[in-house]
Backbone as JSON Lines, residues from 0, in Angstrom:
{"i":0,"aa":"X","n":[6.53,-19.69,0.27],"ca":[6.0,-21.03,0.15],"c":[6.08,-21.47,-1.31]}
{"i":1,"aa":"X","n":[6.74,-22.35,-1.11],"ca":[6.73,-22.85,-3.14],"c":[5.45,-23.57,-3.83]}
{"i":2,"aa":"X","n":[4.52,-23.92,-2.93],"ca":[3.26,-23.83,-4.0],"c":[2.73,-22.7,-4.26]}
{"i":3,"aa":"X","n":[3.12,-21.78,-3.54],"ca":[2.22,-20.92,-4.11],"c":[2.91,-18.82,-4.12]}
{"i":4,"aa":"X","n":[4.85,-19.49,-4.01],"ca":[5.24,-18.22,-4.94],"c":[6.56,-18.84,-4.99]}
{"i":5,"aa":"X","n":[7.24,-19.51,-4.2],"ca":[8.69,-19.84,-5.47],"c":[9.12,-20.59,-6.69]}
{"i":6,"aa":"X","n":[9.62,-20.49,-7.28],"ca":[9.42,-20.65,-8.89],"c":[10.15,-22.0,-8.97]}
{"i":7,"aa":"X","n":[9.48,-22.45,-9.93],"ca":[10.03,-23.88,-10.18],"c":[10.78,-23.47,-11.61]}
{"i":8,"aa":"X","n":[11.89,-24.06,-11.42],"ca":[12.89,-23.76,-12.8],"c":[12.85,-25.46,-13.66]}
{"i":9,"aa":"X","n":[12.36,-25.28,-14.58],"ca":[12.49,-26.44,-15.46],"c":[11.66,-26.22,-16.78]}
{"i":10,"aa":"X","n":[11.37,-27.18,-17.52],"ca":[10.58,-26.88,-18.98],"c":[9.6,-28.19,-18.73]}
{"i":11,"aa":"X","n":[8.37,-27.85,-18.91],"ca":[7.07,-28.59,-18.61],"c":[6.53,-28.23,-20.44]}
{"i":12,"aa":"X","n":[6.85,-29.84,-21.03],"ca":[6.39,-29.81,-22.8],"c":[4.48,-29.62,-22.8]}
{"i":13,"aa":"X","n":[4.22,-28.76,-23.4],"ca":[3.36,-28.54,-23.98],"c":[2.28,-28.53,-23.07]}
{"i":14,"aa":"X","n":[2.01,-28.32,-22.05],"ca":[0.8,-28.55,-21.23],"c":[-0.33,-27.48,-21.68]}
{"i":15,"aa":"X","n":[-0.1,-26.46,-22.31],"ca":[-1.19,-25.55,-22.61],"c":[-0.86,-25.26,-23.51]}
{"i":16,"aa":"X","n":[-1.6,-25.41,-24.5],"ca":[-1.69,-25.49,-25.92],"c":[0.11,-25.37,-26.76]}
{"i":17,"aa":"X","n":[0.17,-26.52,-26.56],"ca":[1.57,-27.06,-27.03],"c":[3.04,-25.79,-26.63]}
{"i":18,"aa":"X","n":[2.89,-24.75,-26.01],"ca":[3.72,-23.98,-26.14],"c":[4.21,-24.46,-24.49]}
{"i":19,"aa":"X","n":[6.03,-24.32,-24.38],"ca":[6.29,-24.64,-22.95],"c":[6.82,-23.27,-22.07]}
{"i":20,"aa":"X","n":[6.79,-23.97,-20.89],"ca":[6.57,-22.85,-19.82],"c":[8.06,-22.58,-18.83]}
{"i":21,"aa":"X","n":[8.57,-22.27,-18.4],"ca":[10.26,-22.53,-17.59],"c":[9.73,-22.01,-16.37]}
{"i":22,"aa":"X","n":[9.35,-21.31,-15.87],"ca":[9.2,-20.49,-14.28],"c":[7.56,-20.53,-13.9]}
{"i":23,"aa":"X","n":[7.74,-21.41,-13.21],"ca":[6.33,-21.2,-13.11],"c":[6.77,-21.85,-10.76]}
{"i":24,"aa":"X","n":[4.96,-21.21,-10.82],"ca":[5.36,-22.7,-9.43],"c":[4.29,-23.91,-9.33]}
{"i":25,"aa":"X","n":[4.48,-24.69,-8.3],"ca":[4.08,-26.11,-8.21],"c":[2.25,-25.63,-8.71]}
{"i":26,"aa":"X","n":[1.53,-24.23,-8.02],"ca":[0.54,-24.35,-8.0],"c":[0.37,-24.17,-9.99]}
{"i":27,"aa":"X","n":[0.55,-22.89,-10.4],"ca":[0.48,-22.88,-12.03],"c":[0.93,-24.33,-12.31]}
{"i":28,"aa":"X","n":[2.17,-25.14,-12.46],"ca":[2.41,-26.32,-13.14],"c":[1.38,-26.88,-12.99]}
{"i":29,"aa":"X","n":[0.67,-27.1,-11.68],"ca":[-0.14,-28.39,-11.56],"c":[-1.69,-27.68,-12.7]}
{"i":30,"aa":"X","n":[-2.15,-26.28,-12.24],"ca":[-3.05,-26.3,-13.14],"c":[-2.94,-26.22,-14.21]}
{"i":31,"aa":"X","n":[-1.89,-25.56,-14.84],"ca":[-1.19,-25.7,-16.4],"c":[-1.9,-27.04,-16.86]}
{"i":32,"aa":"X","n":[-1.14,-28.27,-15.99],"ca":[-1.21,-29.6,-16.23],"c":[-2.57,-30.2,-16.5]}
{"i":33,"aa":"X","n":[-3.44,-29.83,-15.42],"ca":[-4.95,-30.21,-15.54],"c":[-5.51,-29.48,-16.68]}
{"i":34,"aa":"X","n":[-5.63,-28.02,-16.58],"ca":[-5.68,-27.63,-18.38],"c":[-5.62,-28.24,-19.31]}
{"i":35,"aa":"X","n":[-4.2,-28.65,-19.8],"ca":[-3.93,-29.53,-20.5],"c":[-4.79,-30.98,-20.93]}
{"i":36,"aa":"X","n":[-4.63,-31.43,-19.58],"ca":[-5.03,-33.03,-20.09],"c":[-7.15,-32.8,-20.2]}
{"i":37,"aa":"X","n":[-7.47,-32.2,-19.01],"ca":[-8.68,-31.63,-19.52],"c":[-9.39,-31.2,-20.5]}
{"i":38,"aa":"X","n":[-8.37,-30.16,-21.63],"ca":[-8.52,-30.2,-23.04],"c":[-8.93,-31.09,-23.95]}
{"i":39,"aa":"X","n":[-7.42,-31.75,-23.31],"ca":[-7.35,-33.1,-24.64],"c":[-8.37,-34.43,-24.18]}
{"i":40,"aa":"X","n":[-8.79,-34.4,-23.0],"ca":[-9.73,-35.52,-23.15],"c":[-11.18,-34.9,-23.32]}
{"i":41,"aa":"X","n":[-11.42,-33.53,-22.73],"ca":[-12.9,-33.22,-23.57],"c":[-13.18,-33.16,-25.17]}
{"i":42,"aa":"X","n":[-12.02,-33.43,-25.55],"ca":[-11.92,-33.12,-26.98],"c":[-12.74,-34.44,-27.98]}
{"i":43,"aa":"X","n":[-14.13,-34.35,-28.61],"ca":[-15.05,-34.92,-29.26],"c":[-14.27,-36.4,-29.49]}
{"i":44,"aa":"X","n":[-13.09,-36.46,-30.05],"ca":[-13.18,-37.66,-30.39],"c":[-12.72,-38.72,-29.89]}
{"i":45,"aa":"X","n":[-12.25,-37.95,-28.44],"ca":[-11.12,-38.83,-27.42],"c":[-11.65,-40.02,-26.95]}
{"i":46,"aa":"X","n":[-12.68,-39.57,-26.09],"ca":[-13.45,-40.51,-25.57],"c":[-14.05,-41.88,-26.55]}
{"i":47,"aa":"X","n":[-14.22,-42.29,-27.94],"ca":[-14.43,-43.38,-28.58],"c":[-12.83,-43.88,-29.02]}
{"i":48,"aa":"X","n":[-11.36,-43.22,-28.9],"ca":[-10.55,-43.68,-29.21],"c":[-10.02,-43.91,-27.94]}
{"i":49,"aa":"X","n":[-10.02,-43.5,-26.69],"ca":[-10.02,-44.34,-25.76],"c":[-10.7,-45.41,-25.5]}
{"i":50,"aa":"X","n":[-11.88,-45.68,-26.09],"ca":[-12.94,-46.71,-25.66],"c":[-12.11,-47.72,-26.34]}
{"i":51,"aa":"X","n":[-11.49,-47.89,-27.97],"ca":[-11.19,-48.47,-29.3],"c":[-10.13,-48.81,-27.96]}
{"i":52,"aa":"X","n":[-8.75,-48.26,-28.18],"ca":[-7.5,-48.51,-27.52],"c":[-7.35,-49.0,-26.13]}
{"i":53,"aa":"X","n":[-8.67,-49.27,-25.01],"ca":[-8.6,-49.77,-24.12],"c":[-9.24,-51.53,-24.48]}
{"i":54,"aa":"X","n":[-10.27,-51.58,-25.92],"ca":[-10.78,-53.1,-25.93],"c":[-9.44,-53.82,-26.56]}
{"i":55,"aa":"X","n":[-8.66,-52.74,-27.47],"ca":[-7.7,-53.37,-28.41],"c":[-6.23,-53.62,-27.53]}
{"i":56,"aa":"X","n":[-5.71,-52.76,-26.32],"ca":[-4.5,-53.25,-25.64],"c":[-3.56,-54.48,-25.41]}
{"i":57,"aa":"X","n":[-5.01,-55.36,-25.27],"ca":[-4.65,-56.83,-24.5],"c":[-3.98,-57.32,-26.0]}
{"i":58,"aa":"X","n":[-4.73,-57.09,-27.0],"ca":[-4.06,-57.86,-28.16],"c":[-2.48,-57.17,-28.95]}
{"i":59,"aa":"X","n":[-2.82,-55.72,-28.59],"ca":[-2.0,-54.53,-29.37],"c":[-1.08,-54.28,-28.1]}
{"i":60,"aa":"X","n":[-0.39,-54.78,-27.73],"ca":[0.32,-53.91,-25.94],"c":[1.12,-53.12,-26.65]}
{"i":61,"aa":"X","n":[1.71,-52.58,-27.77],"ca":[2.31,-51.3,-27.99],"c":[1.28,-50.53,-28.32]}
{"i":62,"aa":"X","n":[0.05,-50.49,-28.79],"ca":[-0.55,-49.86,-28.91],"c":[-0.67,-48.84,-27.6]}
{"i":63,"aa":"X","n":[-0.97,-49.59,-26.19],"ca":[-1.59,-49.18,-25.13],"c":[-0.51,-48.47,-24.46]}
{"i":64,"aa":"X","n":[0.63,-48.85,-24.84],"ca":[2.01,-48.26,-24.29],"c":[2.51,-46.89,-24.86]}
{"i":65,"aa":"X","n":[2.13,-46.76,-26.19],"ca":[2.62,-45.48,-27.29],"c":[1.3,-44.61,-26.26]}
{"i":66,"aa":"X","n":[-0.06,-44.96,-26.49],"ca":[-1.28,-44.02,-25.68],"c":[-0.52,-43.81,-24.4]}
{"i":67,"aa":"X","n":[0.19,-44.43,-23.45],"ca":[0.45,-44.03,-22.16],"c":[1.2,-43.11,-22.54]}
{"i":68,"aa":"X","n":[2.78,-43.56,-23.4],"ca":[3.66,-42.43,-23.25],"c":[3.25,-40.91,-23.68]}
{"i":69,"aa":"X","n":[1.9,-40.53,-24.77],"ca":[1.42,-39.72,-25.57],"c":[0.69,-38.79,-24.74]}
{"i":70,"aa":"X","n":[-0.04,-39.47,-23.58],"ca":[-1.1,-38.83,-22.62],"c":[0.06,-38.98,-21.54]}
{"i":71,"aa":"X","n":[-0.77,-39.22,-20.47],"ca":[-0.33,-39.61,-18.75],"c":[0.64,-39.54,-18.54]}
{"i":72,"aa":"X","n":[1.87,-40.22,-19.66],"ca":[2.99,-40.14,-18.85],"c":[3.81,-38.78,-19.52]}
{"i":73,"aa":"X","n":[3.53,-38.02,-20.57],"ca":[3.62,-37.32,-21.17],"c":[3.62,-35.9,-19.87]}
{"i":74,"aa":"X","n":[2.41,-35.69,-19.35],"ca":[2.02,-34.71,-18.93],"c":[2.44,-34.77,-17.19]}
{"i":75,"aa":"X","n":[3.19,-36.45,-16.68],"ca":[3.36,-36.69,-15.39],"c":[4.36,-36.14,-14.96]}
{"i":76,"aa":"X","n":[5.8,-35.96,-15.78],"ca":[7.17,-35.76,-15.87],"c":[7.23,-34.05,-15.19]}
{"i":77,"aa":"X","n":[6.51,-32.93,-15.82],"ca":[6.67,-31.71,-15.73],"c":[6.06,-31.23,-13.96]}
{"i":78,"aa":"X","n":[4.6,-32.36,-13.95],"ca":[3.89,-32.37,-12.77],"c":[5.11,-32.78,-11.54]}
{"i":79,"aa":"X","n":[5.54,-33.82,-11.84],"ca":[6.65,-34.5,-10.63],"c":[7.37,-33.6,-10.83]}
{"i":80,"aa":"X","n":[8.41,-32.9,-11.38],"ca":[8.97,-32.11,-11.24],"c":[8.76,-30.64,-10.39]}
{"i":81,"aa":"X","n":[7.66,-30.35,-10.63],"ca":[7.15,-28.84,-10.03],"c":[6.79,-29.52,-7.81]}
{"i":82,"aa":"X","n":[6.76,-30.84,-7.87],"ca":[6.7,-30.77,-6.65],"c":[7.85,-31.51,-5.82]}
{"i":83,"aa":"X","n":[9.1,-31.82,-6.41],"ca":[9.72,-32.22,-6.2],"c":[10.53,-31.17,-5.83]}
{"i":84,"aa":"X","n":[10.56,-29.87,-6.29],"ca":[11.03,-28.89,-6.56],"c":[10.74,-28.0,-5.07]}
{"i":85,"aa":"X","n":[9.46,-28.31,-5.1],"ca":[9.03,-27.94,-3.32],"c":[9.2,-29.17,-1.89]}
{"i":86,"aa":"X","n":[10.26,-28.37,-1.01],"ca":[10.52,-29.06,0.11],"c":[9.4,-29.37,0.94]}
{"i":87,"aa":"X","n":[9.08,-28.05,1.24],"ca":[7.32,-28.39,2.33],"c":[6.47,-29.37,1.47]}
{"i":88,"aa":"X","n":[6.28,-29.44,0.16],"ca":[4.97,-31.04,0.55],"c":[5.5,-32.06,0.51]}
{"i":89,"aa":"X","n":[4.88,-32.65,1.4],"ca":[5.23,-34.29,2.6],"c":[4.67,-35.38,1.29]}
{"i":90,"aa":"X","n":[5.25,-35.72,0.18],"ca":[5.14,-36.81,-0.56],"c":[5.91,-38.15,-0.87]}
{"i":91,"aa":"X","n":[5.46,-38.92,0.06],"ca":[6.42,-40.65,0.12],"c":[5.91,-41.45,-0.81]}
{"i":92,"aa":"X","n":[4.92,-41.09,-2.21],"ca":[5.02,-41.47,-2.87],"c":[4.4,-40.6,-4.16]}
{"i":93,"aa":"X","n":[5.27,-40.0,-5.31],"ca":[5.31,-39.32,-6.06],"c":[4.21,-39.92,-7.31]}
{"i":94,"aa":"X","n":[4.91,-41.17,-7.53],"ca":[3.48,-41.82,-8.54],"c":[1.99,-42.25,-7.92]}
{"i":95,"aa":"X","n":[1.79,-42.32,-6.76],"ca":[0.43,-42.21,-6.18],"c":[0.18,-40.53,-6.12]}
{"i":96,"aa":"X","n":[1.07,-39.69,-5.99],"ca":[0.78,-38.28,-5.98],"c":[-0.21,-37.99,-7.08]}
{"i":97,"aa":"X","n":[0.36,-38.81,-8.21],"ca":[0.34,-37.89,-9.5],"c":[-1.22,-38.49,-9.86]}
{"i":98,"aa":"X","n":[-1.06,-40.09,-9.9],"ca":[-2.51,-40.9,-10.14],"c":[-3.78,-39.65,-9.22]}
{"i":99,"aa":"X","n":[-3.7,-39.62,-8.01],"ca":[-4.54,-38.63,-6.96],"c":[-4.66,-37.53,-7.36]}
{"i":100,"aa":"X","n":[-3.81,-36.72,-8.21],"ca":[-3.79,-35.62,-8.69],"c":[-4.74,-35.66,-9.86]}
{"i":101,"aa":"X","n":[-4.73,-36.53,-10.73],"ca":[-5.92,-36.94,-11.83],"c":[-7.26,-37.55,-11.38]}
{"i":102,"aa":"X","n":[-7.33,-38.22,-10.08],"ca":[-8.36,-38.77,-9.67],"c":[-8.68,-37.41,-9.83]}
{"i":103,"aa":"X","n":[-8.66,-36.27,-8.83],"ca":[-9.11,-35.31,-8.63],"c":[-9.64,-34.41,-9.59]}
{"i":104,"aa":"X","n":[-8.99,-33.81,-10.73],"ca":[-9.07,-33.1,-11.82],"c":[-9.84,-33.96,-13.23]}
{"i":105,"aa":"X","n":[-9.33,-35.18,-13.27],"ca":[-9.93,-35.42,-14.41],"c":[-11.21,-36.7,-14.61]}
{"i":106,"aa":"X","n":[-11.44,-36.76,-13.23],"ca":[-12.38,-37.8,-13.18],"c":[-13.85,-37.79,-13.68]}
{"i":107,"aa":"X","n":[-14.24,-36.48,-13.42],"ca":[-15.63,-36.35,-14.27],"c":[-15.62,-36.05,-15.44]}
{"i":108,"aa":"X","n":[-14.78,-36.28,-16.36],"ca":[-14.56,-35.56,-17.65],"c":[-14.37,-37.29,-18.38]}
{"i":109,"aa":"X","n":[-13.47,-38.0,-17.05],"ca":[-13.2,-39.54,-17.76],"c":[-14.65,-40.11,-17.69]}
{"i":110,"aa":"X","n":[-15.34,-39.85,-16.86],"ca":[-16.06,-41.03,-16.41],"c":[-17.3,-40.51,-17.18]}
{"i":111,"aa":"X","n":[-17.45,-38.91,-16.83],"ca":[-19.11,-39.22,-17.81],"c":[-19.07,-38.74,-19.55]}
{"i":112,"aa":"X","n":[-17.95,-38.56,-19.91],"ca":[-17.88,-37.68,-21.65],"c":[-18.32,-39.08,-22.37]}
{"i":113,"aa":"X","n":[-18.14,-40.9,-21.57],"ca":[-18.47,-41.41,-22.35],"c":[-19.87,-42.31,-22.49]}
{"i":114,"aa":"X","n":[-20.45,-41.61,-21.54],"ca":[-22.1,-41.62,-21.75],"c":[-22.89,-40.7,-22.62]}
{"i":115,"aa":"X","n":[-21.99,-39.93,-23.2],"ca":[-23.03,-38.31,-23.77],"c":[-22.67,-37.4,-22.98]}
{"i":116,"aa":"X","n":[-22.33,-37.58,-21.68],"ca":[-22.34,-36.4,-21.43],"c":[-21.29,-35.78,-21.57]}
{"i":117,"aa":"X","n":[-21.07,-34.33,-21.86],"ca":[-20.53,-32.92,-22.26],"c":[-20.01,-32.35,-21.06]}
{"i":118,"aa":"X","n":[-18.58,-32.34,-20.63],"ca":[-18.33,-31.48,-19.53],"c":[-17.59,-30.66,-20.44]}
{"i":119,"aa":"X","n":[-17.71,-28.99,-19.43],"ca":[-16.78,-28.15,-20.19],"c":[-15.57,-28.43,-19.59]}
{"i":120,"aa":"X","n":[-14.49,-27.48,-19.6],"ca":[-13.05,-27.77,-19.0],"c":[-12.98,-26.74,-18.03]}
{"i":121,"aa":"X","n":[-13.79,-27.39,-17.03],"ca":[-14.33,-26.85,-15.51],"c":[-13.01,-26.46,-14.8]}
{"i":122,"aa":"X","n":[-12.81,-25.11,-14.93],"ca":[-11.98,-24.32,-14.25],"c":[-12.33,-24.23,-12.6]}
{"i":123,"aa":"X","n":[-13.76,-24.46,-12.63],"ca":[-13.94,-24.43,-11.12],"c":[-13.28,-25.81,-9.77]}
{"i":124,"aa":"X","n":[-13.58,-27.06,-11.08],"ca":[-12.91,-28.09,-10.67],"c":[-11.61,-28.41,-10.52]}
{"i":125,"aa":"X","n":[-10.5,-27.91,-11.57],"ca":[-9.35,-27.8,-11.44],"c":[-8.83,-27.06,-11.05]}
{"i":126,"aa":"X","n":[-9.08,-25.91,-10.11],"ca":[-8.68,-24.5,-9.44],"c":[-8.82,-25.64,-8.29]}
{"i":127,"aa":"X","n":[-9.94,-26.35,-7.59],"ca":[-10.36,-26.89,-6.55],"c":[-9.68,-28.01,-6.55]}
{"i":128,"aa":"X","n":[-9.69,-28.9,-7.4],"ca":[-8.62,-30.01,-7.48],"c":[-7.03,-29.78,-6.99]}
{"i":129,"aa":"X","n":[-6.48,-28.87,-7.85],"ca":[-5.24,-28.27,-7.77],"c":[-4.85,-28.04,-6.15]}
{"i":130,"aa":"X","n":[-5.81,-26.72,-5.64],"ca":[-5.7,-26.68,-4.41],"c":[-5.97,-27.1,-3.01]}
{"i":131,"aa":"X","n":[-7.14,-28.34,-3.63],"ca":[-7.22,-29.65,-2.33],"c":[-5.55,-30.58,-2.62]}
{"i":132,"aa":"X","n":[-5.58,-30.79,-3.37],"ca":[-4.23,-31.73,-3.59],"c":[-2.79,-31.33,-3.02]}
{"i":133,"aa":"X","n":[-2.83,-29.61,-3.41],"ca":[-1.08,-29.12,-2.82],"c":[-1.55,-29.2,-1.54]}
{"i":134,"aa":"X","n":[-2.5,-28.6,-1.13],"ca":[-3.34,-28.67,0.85],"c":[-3.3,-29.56,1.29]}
{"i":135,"aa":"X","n":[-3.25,-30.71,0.43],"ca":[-3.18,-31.99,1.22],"c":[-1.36,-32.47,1.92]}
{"i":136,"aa":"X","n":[-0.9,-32.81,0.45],"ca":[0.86,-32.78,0.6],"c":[1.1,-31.84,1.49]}
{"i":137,"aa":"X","n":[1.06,-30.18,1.22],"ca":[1.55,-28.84,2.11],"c":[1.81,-29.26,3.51]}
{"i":138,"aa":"X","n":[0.46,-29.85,4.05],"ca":[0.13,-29.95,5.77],"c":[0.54,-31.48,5.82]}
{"i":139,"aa":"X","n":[0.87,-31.86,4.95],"ca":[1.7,-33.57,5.61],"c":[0.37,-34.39,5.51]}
{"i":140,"aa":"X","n":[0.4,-35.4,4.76],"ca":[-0.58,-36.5,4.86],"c":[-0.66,-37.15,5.75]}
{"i":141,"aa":"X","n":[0.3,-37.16,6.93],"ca":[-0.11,-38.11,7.69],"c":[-0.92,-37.5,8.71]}
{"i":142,"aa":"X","n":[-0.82,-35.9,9.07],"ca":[-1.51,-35.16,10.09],"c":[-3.13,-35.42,9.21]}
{"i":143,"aa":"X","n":[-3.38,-34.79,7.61],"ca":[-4.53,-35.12,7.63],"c":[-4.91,-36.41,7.76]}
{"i":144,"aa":"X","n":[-4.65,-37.45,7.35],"ca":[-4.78,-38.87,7.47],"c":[-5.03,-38.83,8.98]}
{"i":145,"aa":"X","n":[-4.56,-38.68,9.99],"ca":[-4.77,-38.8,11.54],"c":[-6.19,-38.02,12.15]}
{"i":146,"aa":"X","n":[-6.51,-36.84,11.46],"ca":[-7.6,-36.18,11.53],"c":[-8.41,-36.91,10.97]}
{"i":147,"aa":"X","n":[-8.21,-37.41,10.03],"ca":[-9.67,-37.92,9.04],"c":[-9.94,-39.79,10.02]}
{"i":148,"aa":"X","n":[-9.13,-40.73,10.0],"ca":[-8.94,-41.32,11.03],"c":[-9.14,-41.78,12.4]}
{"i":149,"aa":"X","n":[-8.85,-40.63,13.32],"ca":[-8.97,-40.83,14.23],"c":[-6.95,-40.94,14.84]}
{"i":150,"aa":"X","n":[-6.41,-40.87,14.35],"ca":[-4.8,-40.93,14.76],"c":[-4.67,-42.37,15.26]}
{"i":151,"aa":"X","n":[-4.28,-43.32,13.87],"ca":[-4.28,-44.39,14.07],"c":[-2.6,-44.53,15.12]}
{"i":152,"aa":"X","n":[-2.6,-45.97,15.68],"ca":[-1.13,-45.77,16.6],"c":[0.12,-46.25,15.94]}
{"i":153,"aa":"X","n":[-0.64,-47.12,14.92],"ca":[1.09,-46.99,13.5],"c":[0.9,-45.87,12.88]}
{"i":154,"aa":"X","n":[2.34,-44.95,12.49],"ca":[3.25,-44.21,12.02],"c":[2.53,-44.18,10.67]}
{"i":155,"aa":"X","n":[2.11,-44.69,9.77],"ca":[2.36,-44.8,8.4],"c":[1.1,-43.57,8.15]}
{"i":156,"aa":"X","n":[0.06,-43.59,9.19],"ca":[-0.9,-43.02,8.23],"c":[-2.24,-43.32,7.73]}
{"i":157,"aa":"X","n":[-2.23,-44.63,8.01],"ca":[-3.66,-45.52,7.33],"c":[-4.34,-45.43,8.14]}
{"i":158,"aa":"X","n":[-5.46,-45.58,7.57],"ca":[-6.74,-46.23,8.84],"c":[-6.24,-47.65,9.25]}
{"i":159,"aa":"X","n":[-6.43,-47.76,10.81],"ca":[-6.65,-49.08,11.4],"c":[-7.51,-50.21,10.16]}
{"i":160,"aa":"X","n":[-7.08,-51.29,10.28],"ca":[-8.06,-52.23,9.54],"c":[-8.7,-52.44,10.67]}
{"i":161,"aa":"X","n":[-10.28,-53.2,10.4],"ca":[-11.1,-53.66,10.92],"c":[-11.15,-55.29,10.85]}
{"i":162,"aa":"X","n":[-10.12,-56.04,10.0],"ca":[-10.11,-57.24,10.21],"c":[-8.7,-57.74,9.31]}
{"i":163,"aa":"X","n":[-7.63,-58.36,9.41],"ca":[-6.6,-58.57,8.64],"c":[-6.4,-60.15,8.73]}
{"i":164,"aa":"X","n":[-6.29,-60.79,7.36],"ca":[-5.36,-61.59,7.13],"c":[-3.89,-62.03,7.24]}
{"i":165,"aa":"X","n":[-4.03,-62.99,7.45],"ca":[-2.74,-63.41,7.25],"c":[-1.25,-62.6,6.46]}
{"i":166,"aa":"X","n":[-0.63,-62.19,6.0],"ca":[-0.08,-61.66,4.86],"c":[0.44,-62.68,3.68]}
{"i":167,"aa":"X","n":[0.94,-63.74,4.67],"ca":[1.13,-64.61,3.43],"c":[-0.17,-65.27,2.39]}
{"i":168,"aa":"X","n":[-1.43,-65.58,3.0],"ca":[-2.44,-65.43,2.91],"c":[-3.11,-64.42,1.79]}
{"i":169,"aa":"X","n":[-3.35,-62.78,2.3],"ca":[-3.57,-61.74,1.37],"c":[-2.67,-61.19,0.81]}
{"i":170,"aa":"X","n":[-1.22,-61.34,0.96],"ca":[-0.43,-60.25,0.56],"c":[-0.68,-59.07,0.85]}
{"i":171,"aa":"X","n":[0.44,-57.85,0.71],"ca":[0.35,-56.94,0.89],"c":[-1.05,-55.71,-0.08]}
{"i":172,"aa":"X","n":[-1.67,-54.86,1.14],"ca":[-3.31,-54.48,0.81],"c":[-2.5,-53.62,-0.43]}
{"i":173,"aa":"X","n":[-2.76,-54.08,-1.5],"ca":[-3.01,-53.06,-3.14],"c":[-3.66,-51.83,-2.93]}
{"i":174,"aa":"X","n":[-4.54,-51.41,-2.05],"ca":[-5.04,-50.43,-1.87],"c":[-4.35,-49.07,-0.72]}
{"i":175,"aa":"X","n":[-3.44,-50.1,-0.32],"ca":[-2.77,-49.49,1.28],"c":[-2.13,-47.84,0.69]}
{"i":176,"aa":"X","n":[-2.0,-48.19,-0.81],"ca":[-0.87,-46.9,-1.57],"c":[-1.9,-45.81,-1.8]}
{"i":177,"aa":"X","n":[-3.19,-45.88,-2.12],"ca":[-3.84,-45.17,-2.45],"c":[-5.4,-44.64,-1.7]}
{"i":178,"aa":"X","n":[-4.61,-45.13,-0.23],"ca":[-6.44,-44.56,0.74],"c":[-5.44,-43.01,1.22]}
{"i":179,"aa":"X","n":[-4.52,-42.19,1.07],"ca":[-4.59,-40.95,1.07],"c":[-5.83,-40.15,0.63]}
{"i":180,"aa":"X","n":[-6.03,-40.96,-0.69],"ca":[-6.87,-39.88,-1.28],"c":[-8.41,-39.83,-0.62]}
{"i":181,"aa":"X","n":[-8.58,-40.86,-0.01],"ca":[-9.99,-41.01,0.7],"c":[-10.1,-39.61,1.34]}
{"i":182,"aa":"X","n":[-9.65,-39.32,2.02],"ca":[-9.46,-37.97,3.08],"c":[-9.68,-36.51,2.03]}
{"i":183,"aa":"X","n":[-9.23,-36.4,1.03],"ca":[-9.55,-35.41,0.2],"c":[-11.59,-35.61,-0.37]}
{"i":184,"aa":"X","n":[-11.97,-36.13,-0.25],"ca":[-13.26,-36.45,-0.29],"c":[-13.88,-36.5,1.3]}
{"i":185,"aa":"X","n":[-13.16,-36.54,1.83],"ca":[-14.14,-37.03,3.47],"c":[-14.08,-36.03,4.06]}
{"i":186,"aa":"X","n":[-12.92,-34.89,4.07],"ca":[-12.63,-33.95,4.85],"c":[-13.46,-32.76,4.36]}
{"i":187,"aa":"X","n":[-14.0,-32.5,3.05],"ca":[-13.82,-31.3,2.34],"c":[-15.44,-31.28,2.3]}
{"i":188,"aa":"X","n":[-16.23,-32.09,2.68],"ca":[-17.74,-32.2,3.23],"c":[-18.35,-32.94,1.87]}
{"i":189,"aa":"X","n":[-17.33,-33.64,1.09],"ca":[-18.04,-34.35,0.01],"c":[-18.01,-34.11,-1.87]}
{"i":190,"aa":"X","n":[-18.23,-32.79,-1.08],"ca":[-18.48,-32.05,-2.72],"c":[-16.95,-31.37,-3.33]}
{"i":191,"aa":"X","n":[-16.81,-31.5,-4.56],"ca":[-15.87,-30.76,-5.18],"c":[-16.76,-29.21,-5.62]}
């Protein structure tokens, strides 16, 4: 199974402490990866220069663009690669993969380091992150999506809506790309 023993051949820059890695598989890349960005955003001074570089963007847009390429998209390239690399996980969309892959791993580290609070670089969370996320892709999103659901009778995967517009009207649902991840929270009894 290639998440979790055939080797992904490629070079993933710096994800753990700047040194790179060639053989690894999807499961090491991905935690390599969370390591990584986990580091660098628990790191004391991140969180007020993210605060600075998210009020200053709208005026600075290279500013906000150099921060993307430096972080996120920096650390996305090695991640897409290690699962691209594996045939068995069922992924029809690689950049919602990757966003879901950070919901998962780095969300309590984004959301509370900039109240005061202090997370460490919770190995328990990114061991758990890591391996709800390949578990999810592995077994095909649409089987869990149908479990979590109810096995809606379109193909795609979603929950049934409970009331729809028009399309010309709402346009297409912005959210339609990213209720996979609902099911990684609903299925797993809540708690990370």
């Amino acid at each position: 199974m290639c998440a979790r023993g055939r080797p992904f051949h490629g070079t993933a820059p710096g994800a753990v402490g700047g040194a790179s890695f060639k053989i690894l598989t999807a499961t090491a890349t991905a935690t390599a990866t969370a390591r990584g960005r986990v580091q660098g955003i628990a790191q004391e001074e991140v969180p007020a220069l993210r605060a600075l570089i998210a009020a200053e963007a709208r005026r600075f847009p290279r500013l906000g663009r150099a921060w993307r390429e430096q972080g996120p998209e920096r650390f996305a390239e090695p991640l897409a690669a290690a699962l691209r690399a594996c045939p068995e996980l069922e992924i029809p969309d690689r950049d919602v993969a990757i966003i879901q892959f950070y919901a998962l791993v780095l969300y309590p580290h984004v959301v509370h380091s900039p109240y005061g609070d202090r997370l460490p670089p919770a190995e328990q969370l990114i061991e758990r992150g890591v391996d709800m996320f390949l578990e999810y892709y592995r077994n095909g999103w649409r089987e869990s999506a149908a479990r979590t659901w109810g096995n809606p009778a379109d193909s795609d995967g979603r929950p049934p809506r409970t009331h729809r517009l028009p399309e010309t009207t709402q346009g297409p649902d912005p959210l339609s790309r990213i209720r996979p991840l609902t099911w990684c929270f609903s299925c797993r009894g809540g708690g990370i």
